[in-house]
Tab-separated table of C-alpha atoms in Angstrom:
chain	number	residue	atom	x	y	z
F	20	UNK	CA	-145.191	-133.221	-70.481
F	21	UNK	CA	-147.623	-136.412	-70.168
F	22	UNK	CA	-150.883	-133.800	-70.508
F	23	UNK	CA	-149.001	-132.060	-73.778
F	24	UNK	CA	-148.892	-135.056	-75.723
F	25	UNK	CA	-152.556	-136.274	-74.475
F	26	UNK	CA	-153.446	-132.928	-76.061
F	27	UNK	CA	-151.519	-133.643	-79.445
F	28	UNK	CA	-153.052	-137.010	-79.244
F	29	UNK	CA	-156.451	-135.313	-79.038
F	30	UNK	CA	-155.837	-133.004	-81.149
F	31	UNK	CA	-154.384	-135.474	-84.294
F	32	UNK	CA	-157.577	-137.886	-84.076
F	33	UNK	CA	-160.076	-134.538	-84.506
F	34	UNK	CA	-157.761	-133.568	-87.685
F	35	UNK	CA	-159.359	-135.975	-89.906
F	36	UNK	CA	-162.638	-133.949	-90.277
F	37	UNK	CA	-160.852	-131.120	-92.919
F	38	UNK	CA	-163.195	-129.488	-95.752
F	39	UNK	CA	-161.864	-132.158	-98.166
F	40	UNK	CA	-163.344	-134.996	-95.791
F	41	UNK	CA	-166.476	-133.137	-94.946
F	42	UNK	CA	-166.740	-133.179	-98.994
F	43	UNK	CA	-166.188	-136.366	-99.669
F	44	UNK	CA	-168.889	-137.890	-97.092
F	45	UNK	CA	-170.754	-134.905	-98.624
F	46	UNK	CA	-170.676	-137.163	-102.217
F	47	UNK	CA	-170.817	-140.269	-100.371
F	48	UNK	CA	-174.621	-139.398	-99.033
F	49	UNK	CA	-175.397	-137.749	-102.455
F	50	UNK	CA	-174.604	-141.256	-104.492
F	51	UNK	CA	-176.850	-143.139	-101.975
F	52	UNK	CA	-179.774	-140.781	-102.034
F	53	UNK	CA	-179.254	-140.672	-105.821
F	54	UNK	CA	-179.437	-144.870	-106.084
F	55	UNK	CA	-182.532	-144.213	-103.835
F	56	UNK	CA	-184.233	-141.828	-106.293
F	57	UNK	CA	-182.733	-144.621	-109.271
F	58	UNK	CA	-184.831	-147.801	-107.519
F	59	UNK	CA	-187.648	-146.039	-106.503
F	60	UNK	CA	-188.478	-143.828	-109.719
F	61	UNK	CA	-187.082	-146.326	-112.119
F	62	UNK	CA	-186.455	-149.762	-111.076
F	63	UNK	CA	-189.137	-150.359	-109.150
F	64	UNK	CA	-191.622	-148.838	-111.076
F	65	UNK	CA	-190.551	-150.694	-114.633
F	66	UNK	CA	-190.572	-154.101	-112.605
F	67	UNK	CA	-186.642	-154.617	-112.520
F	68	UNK	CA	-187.012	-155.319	-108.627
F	69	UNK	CA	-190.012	-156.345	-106.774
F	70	UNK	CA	-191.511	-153.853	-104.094
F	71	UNK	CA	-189.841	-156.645	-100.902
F	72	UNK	CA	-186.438	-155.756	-102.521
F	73	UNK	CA	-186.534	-152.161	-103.024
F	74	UNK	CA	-187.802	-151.770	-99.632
F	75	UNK	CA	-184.761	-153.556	-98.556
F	76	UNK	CA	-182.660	-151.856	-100.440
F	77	UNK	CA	-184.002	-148.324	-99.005
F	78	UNK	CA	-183.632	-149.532	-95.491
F	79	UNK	CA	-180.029	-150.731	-96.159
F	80	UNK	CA	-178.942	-147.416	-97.829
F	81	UNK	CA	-180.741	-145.560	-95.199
F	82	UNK	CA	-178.740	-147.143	-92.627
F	83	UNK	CA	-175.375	-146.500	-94.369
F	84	UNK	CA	-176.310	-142.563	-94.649
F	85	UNK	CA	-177.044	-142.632	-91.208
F	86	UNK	CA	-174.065	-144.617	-90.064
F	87	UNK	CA	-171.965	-141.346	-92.188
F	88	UNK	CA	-174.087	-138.579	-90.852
F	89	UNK	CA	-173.067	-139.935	-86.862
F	90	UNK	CA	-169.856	-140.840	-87.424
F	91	UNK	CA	-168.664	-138.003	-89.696
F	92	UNK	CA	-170.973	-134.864	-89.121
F	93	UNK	CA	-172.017	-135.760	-85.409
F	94	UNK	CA	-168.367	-136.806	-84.920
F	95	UNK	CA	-169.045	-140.131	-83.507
F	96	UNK	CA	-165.958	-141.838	-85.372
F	97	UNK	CA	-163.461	-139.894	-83.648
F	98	UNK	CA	-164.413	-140.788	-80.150
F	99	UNK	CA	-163.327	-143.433	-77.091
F	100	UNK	CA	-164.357	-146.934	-78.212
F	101	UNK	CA	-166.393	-146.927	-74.892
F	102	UNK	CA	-168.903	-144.327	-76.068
F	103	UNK	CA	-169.422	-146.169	-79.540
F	104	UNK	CA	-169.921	-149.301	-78.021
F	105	UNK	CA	-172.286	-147.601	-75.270
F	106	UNK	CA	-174.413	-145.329	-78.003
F	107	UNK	CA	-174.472	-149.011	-79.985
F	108	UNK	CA	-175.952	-151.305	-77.888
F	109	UNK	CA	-178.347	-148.815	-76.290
F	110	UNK	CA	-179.560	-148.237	-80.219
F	111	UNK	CA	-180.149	-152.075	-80.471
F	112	UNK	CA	-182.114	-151.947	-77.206
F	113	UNK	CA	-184.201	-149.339	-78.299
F	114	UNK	CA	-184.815	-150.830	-81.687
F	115	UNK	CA	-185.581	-154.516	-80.019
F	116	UNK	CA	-188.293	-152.840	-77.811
F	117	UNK	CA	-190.080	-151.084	-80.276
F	118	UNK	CA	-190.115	-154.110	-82.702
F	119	UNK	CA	-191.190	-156.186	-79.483
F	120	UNK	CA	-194.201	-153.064	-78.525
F	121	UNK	CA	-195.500	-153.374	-82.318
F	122	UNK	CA	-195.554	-157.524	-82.120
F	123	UNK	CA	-197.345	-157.324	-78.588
F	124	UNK	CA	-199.215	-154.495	-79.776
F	125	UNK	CA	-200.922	-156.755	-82.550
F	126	UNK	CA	-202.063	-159.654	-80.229
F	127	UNK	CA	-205.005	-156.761	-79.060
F	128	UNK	CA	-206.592	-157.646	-82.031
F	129	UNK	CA	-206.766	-161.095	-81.636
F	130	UNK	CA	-210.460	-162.552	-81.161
F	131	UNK	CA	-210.037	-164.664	-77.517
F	132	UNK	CA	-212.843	-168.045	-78.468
């Protein structure tokens, strides 16, 4: 009886990714790229927002379509807490290393007097 209603359990978290969801995440990803396309083929150029912004803006949006694309499409969101947390922190590893390579990387060109 206890592995049935593991099974339901399973079963009702998985639910939540029906064709109406799988739309709406769908729209989600197409307003962000479309702001995208909006600041970089009219904002930008025009000189409503300086180029420091807009790249900021792209690398924000960027992130929040790729936060939806793991958590809905790769299905991310509906696992244990102990995977998310795992897959998270080894992300910010990764990402602290390479910024860390390219800022050690650039002291090769520094002239030694």
């Amino acid at each position: 009886m206890s592995a049935e209603h593991t099974h339901d359990e399973h079963a009702a978290e998985h639910e939540g990714m029906t064709k109406k969801k799988i739309w709406q995440v769908f729209f989600y990803l197409l307003g962000i790229t479309a702001v995208e396309f909006f600041i970089a083929l009219y904002m930008i150029p025009k000189g409503l927002i300086g180029h420091g912004i807009g790249n900021f803006a792209y690398i924000a949006l960027t992130l929040v379509k790729a936060f939806y694309i793991v958590a809905y499409f790769m299905h991310l969101k509906f696992e244990k807490f102990a995977l998310k947390t795992g897959i998270t922190v080894s992300l910010i590893f990764i990402i602290y290393f390479i910024v860390l390579m390219l800022i050690e990387g650039s002291y090769q060109f520094v002239q030694m007097n």
